[in-house]
């Protein structure tokens, strides 16, 4: 269910010079911000939780997920080059799973690693805050990658829709409308972080069992449906 050639081409597309600069901008900003905050306020657990929760998990991770998830397949569909890939004797689920694995790996590297570094800078992992938010970034990277890979498969405006979900639904409505938080990848991953950290510094509107079920369900269903859409795209091309 994994094809090295597809993976190599996807990595090359995602880590090209322009896209790599975009992917690296937010992690660099997070680390610079963390250094500045530590220099100004010293080591403070609440400040660390605020920075990692408010910027890293709420902004950086979903945006990187949008770039990696949609970029893994969207451009190929837009410019028509996906036809050459689909003409190869590869199962459509193999293509989707391979691209999903690549998108997850890129999202994790560009989000979880800087989150851990920023957490260590901010408070040296006091009360396990750095580790908790790093695990949350890892978990959310999987769900975001699957969700945005699906968007890249079904829509030519996947980046726009992805940013609307990440910045409007999760960041805006998620902070204003309590019911919207239940349908938020961010809140699901925070439930995992809360379990890791304990205490009241990391909180979630969703319980851990519910969050786990929803994370798995979204990842599996989005991946399955993306495979179905890719299969229908192939049939349309053959017709």
mmCIF file of C-alpha atoms in Angstrom:
data_model
loop_
_atom_site.group_PDB
_atom_site.id
_atom_site.type_symbol
_atom_site.label_atom_id
_atom_site.label_comp_id
_atom_site.label_asym_id
_atom_site.label_seq_id
_atom_site.Cartn_x
_atom_site.Cartn_y
_atom_site.Cartn_z
ATOM 1 C CA UNK A 1 0.000 0.000 0.000
ATOM 2 C CA UNK A 2 3.058 2.258 -0.319
ATOM 3 C CA UNK A 3 4.851 3.096 -3.545
ATOM 4 C CA UNK A 4 8.392 4.563 -3.275
ATOM 5 C CA UNK A 5 8.224 6.248 -6.672
ATOM 6 C CA UNK A 6 4.993 8.071 -5.861
ATOM 7 C CA UNK A 7 6.439 9.021 -2.484
ATOM 8 C CA UNK A 8 9.620 10.412 -4.044
ATOM 9 C CA UNK A 9 7.670 12.507 -6.538
ATOM 10 C CA UNK A 10 5.379 13.798 -3.785
ATOM 11 C CA UNK A 11 8.292 14.718 -1.528
ATOM 12 C CA UNK A 12 9.909 16.536 -4.434
ATOM 13 C CA UNK A 13 6.712 18.482 -5.101
ATOM 14 C CA UNK A 14 6.175 19.406 -1.440
ATOM 15 C CA UNK A 15 9.768 20.292 -0.643
ATOM 16 C CA UNK A 16 10.555 22.373 -3.681
ATOM 17 C CA UNK A 17 12.293 25.652 -2.994
ATOM 18 C CA UNK A 18 9.214 27.884 -2.910
ATOM 19 C CA UNK A 19 6.983 25.512 -0.938
ATOM 20 C CA UNK A 20 9.788 24.684 1.515
ATOM 21 C CA UNK A 21 10.237 28.377 2.265
ATOM 22 C CA UNK A 22 6.523 28.690 2.992
ATOM 23 C CA UNK A 23 6.554 25.574 5.167
ATOM 24 C CA UNK A 24 9.549 26.829 7.128
ATOM 25 C CA UNK A 25 8.288 30.364 7.728
ATOM 26 C CA UNK A 26 5.804 29.644 10.534
ATOM 27 C CA UNK A 27 8.080 27.252 12.481
ATOM 28 C CA UNK A 28 10.841 29.835 12.331
ATOM 29 C CA UNK A 29 8.449 32.527 13.539
ATOM 30 C CA UNK A 30 7.355 30.288 16.426
ATOM 31 C CA UNK A 31 10.914 29.729 17.574
ATOM 32 C CA UNK A 32 11.801 33.415 17.292
ATOM 33 C CA UNK A 33 8.634 34.306 19.220
ATOM 34 C CA UNK A 34 9.485 31.754 21.903
ATOM 35 C CA UNK A 35 12.985 33.138 22.333
ATOM 36 C CA UNK A 36 11.593 36.669 22.649
ATOM 37 C CA UNK A 37 8.913 35.620 25.137
ATOM 38 C CA UNK A 38 11.403 33.692 27.262
ATOM 39 C CA UNK A 39 13.773 36.665 27.281
ATOM 40 C CA UNK A 40 11.008 39.062 28.330
ATOM 41 C CA UNK A 41 9.017 36.950 30.802
ATOM 42 C CA UNK A 42 11.346 34.191 31.891
ATOM 43 C CA UNK A 43 10.189 30.600 32.366
ATOM 44 C CA UNK A 44 6.448 30.560 32.973
ATOM 45 C CA UNK A 45 4.210 27.516 32.511
ATOM 46 C CA UNK A 46 1.061 29.473 31.701
ATOM 47 C CA UNK A 47 2.854 31.613 29.120
ATOM 48 C CA UNK A 48 4.297 28.510 27.510
ATOM 49 C CA UNK A 49 0.849 26.931 27.285
ATOM 50 C CA UNK A 50 -0.609 30.131 25.819
ATOM 51 C CA UNK A 51 2.048 30.393 23.103
ATOM 52 C CA UNK A 52 1.999 26.717 22.164
ATOM 53 C CA UNK A 53 -1.785 26.494 22.256
ATOM 54 C CA UNK A 54 -2.565 29.867 20.712
ATOM 55 C CA UNK A 55 0.029 29.948 17.961
ATOM 56 C CA UNK A 56 1.595 26.521 17.412
ATOM 57 C CA UNK A 57 -1.461 24.283 17.646
ATOM 58 C CA UNK A 58 -4.174 26.748 16.627
ATOM 59 C CA UNK A 59 -2.390 28.418 13.706
ATOM 60 C CA UNK A 60 0.878 26.821 12.638
ATOM 61 C CA UNK A 61 -0.138 23.147 12.555
ATOM 62 C CA UNK A 62 -3.368 23.552 10.513
ATOM 63 C CA UNK A 63 -1.759 25.912 8.013
ATOM 64 C CA UNK A 64 1.149 23.530 7.466
ATOM 65 C CA UNK A 65 -1.419 20.742 7.172
ATOM 66 C CA UNK A 66 -3.220 22.709 4.469
ATOM 67 C CA UNK A 67 0.000 23.253 2.512
ATOM 68 C CA UNK A 68 1.175 19.643 2.795
ATOM 69 C CA UNK A 69 -2.207 17.933 2.459
ATOM 70 C CA UNK A 70 -3.495 19.855 -0.529
ATOM 71 C CA UNK A 71 -0.038 20.115 -2.095
ATOM 72 C CA UNK A 72 0.391 16.352 -2.101
ATOM 73 C CA UNK A 73 -2.152 15.897 -4.888
ATOM 74 C CA UNK A 74 -3.973 19.151 -5.691
ATOM 75 C CA UNK A 75 -1.427 20.627 -8.132
ATOM 76 C CA UNK A 76 -1.282 17.357 -10.092
ATOM 77 C CA UNK A 77 -5.032 17.398 -10.539
ATOM 78 C CA UNK A 78 -5.069 21.089 -11.448
ATOM 79 C CA UNK A 79 -2.414 20.841 -14.185
ATOM 80 C CA UNK A 80 -3.578 17.445 -15.463
ATOM 81 C CA UNK A 81 -0.320 15.626 -14.712
ATOM 82 C CA UNK A 82 -2.232 13.214 -12.469
ATOM 83 C CA UNK A 83 -3.303 11.451 -15.677
ATOM 84 C CA UNK A 84 0.236 10.131 -16.156
ATOM 85 C CA UNK A 85 0.267 8.817 -12.593
ATOM 86 C CA UNK A 86 -3.123 7.178 -12.970
ATOM 87 C CA UNK A 87 -2.009 5.495 -16.199
ATOM 88 C CA UNK A 88 0.507 3.429 -14.238
ATOM 89 C CA UNK A 89 -0.472 -0.022 -12.924
ATOM 90 C CA UNK A 90 -1.024 1.255 -9.399
ATOM 91 C CA UNK A 91 -4.056 0.777 -7.219
ATOM 92 C CA UNK A 92 -5.769 4.075 -6.463
ATOM 93 C CA UNK A 93 -5.779 3.458 -2.689
ATOM 94 C CA UNK A 94 -2.012 2.908 -2.899
ATOM 95 C CA UNK A 95 -1.574 6.325 -4.489
ATOM 96 C CA UNK A 96 -3.714 8.007 -1.846
ATOM 97 C CA UNK A 97 -2.103 6.202 1.080
ATOM 98 C CA UNK A 98 1.382 6.963 -0.205
ATOM 99 C CA UNK A 99 0.593 10.635 -0.622
ATOM 100 C CA UNK A 100 -1.071 10.685 2.804
ATOM 101 C CA UNK A 101 2.020 9.186 4.452
ATOM 102 C CA UNK A 102 4.206 11.812 2.776
ATOM 103 C CA UNK A 103 1.856 14.641 3.784
ATOM 104 C CA UNK A 104 1.760 13.374 7.389
ATOM 105 C CA UNK A 105 5.551 13.110 7.543
ATOM 106 C CA UNK A 106 6.065 16.627 6.179
ATOM 107 C CA UNK A 107 3.408 18.101 8.481
ATOM 108 C CA UNK A 108 4.901 16.380 11.519
ATOM 109 C CA UNK A 109 8.439 17.518 10.773
ATOM 110 C CA UNK A 110 7.453 21.133 10.156
ATOM 111 C CA UNK A 111 5.006 21.351 13.074
ATOM 112 C CA UNK A 112 5.770 18.877 15.862
ATOM 113 C CA UNK A 113 9.542 19.373 15.874
ATOM 114 C CA UNK A 114 9.414 23.187 16.167
ATOM 115 C CA UNK A 115 6.627 22.863 18.755
ATOM 116 C CA UNK A 116 8.909 20.731 20.924
ATOM 117 C CA UNK A 117 11.824 23.131 20.456
ATOM 118 C CA UNK A 118 9.627 26.119 21.286
ATOM 119 C CA UNK A 119 8.270 24.388 24.388
ATOM 120 C CA UNK A 120 11.757 23.609 25.647
ATOM 121 C CA UNK A 121 12.765 27.219 25.077
ATOM 122 C CA UNK A 122 9.705 28.611 26.846
ATOM 123 C CA UNK A 123 9.759 26.562 30.060
ATOM 124 C CA UNK A 124 12.060 23.593 29.646
ATOM 125 C CA UNK A 125 9.100 21.189 29.451
ATOM 126 C CA UNK A 126 7.817 22.151 32.875
ATOM 127 C CA UNK A 127 4.650 20.158 33.734
ATOM 128 C CA UNK A 128 5.202 18.233 30.493
ATOM 129 C CA UNK A 129 3.782 21.134 28.481
ATOM 130 C CA UNK A 130 6.277 20.890 25.625
ATOM 131 C CA UNK A 131 5.789 17.133 25.262
ATOM 132 C CA UNK A 132 1.994 17.418 25.567
ATOM 133 C CA UNK A 133 1.694 19.982 22.786
ATOM 134 C CA UNK A 134 4.186 18.075 20.652
ATOM 135 C CA UNK A 135 2.050 14.940 20.914
ATOM 136 C CA UNK A 136 -1.017 17.045 20.097
ATOM 137 C CA UNK A 137 0.781 18.375 17.018
ATOM 138 C CA UNK A 138 1.683 14.839 15.945
ATOM 139 C CA UNK A 139 -1.878 13.591 16.380
ATOM 140 C CA UNK A 140 -3.473 16.559 14.650
ATOM 141 C CA UNK A 141 -0.962 16.275 11.778
ATOM 142 C CA UNK A 142 -2.479 12.915 10.858
ATOM 143 C CA UNK A 143 -6.082 14.144 10.846
ATOM 144 C CA UNK A 144 -5.291 17.442 9.107
ATOM 145 C CA UNK A 145 -3.265 15.692 6.395
ATOM 146 C CA UNK A 146 -6.089 13.254 5.644
ATOM 147 C CA UNK A 147 -8.735 15.983 5.684
ATOM 148 C CA UNK A 148 -6.821 18.381 3.440
ATOM 149 C CA UNK A 149 -5.667 15.614 1.107
ATOM 150 C CA UNK A 150 -9.353 14.872 0.571
ATOM 151 C CA UNK A 151 -10.000 18.551 -0.146
ATOM 152 C CA UNK A 152 -7.158 18.523 -2.659
ATOM 153 C CA UNK A 153 -8.789 15.559 -4.377
ATOM 154 C CA UNK A 154 -12.323 16.938 -4.612
ATOM 155 C CA UNK A 155 -11.806 20.667 -5.171
ATOM 156 C CA UNK A 156 -9.659 22.985 -7.223
ATOM 157 C CA UNK A 157 -9.984 25.528 -4.406
ATOM 158 C CA UNK A 158 -8.734 23.197 -1.698
ATOM 159 C CA UNK A 159 -6.262 25.692 -0.222
ATOM 160 C CA UNK A 160 -8.989 28.310 0.197
ATOM 161 C CA UNK A 161 -11.392 25.847 1.799
ATOM 162 C CA UNK A 162 -8.624 24.506 4.005
ATOM 163 C CA UNK A 163 -7.677 27.945 5.244
ATOM 164 C CA UNK A 164 -11.342 28.775 5.855
ATOM 165 C CA UNK A 165 -11.682 25.677 8.008
ATOM 166 C CA UNK A 166 -8.400 26.234 9.861
ATOM 167 C CA UNK A 167 -8.604 29.979 10.432
ATOM 168 C CA UNK A 168 -12.338 30.715 10.393
ATOM 169 C CA UNK A 169 -14.026 27.594 11.719
ATOM 170 C CA UNK A 170 -11.426 26.441 14.243
ATOM 171 C CA UNK A 171 -9.844 29.747 15.252
ATOM 172 C CA UNK A 172 -12.866 32.087 15.061
ATOM 173 C CA UNK A 173 -16.006 30.003 15.537
ATOM 174 C CA UNK A 174 -14.157 27.593 17.793
ATOM 175 C CA UNK A 175 -13.394 30.411 20.196
ATOM 176 C CA UNK A 176 -16.871 31.991 20.060
ATOM 177 C CA UNK A 177 -19.334 29.133 19.597
ATOM 178 C CA UNK A 178 -19.032 26.313 22.157
ATOM 179 C CA UNK A 179 -20.774 23.749 19.934
ATOM 180 C CA UNK A 180 -18.288 24.316 17.112
ATOM 181 C CA UNK A 181 -15.430 23.166 19.329
ATOM 182 C CA UNK A 182 -16.723 19.623 19.283
ATOM 183 C CA UNK A 183 -16.103 19.483 15.507
ATOM 184 C CA UNK A 184 -12.545 20.739 15.757
ATOM 185 C CA UNK A 185 -9.378 18.747 15.127
ATOM 186 C CA UNK A 186 -7.617 21.216 17.387
ATOM 187 C CA UNK A 187 -9.891 20.361 20.325
ATOM 188 C CA UNK A 188 -9.539 16.638 19.688
ATOM 189 C CA UNK A 189 -5.764 16.896 19.803
ATOM 190 C CA UNK A 190 -5.965 19.081 22.919
ATOM 191 C CA UNK A 191 -7.794 16.230 24.639
ATOM 192 C CA UNK A 192 -4.709 14.088 24.051
ATOM 193 C CA UNK A 193 -2.445 16.884 25.281
ATOM 194 C CA UNK A 194 -4.555 17.282 28.415
ATOM 195 C CA UNK A 195 -4.059 13.611 29.228
ATOM 196 C CA UNK A 196 -0.308 13.979 28.746
ATOM 197 C CA UNK A 197 0.098 17.155 30.791
ATOM 198 C CA UNK A 198 -2.556 16.798 33.467
ATOM 199 C CA UNK A 199 -3.545 19.803 35.537
ATOM 200 C CA UNK A 200 -5.440 22.777 34.160
ATOM 201 C CA UNK A 201 -2.863 24.353 31.872
ATOM 202 C CA UNK A 202 -4.004 22.307 28.879
ATOM 203 C CA UNK A 203 -7.764 21.946 28.501
ATOM 204 C CA UNK A 204 -10.156 20.628 25.870
ATOM 205 C CA UNK A 205 -13.884 20.851 25.240
ATOM 206 C CA UNK A 206 -13.914 17.190 24.175
ATOM 207 C CA UNK A 207 -13.271 14.113 26.314
ATOM 208 C CA UNK A 208 -10.391 11.812 25.391
ATOM 209 C CA UNK A 209 -12.534 8.801 24.335
ATOM 210 C CA UNK A 210 -14.682 10.957 22.055
ATOM 211 C CA UNK A 211 -11.639 12.761 20.676
ATOM 212 C CA UNK A 212 -9.889 9.478 19.896
ATOM 213 C CA UNK A 213 -12.898 8.076 18.053
ATOM 214 C CA UNK A 214 -13.350 11.280 16.048
ATOM 215 C CA UNK A 215 -9.656 11.530 15.124
ATOM 216 C CA UNK A 216 -9.613 7.959 13.862
ATOM 217 C CA UNK A 217 -12.967 8.302 12.092
ATOM 218 C CA UNK A 218 -12.039 11.508 10.257
ATOM 219 C CA UNK A 219 -8.673 10.109 9.185
ATOM 220 C CA UNK A 220 -10.075 6.801 7.926
ATOM 221 C CA UNK A 221 -13.159 8.233 6.225
ATOM 222 C CA UNK A 222 -11.281 11.091 4.564
ATOM 223 C CA UNK A 223 -8.631 8.692 3.242
ATOM 224 C CA UNK A 224 -11.240 6.220 1.993
ATOM 225 C CA UNK A 225 -13.327 8.890 0.266
ATOM 226 C CA UNK A 226 -10.244 10.442 -1.348
ATOM 227 C CA UNK A 227 -9.483 7.026 -2.826
ATOM 228 C CA UNK A 228 -13.029 6.766 -4.145
ATOM 229 C CA UNK A 229 -12.858 10.205 -5.756
ATOM 230 C CA UNK A 230 -9.516 9.392 -7.349
ATOM 231 C CA UNK A 231 -11.011 6.179 -8.711
ATOM 232 C CA UNK A 232 -13.959 8.060 -10.225
ATOM 233 C CA UNK A 233 -11.547 10.566 -11.721
ATOM 234 C CA UNK A 234 -9.758 7.700 -13.444
ATOM 235 C CA UNK A 235 -13.026 6.348 -14.836
ATOM 236 C CA UNK A 236 -13.939 9.776 -16.136
ATOM 237 C CA UNK A 237 -10.597 10.024 -17.901
ATOM 238 C CA UNK A 238 -11.004 6.590 -19.463
ATOM 239 C CA UNK A 239 -14.419 7.460 -20.756
#
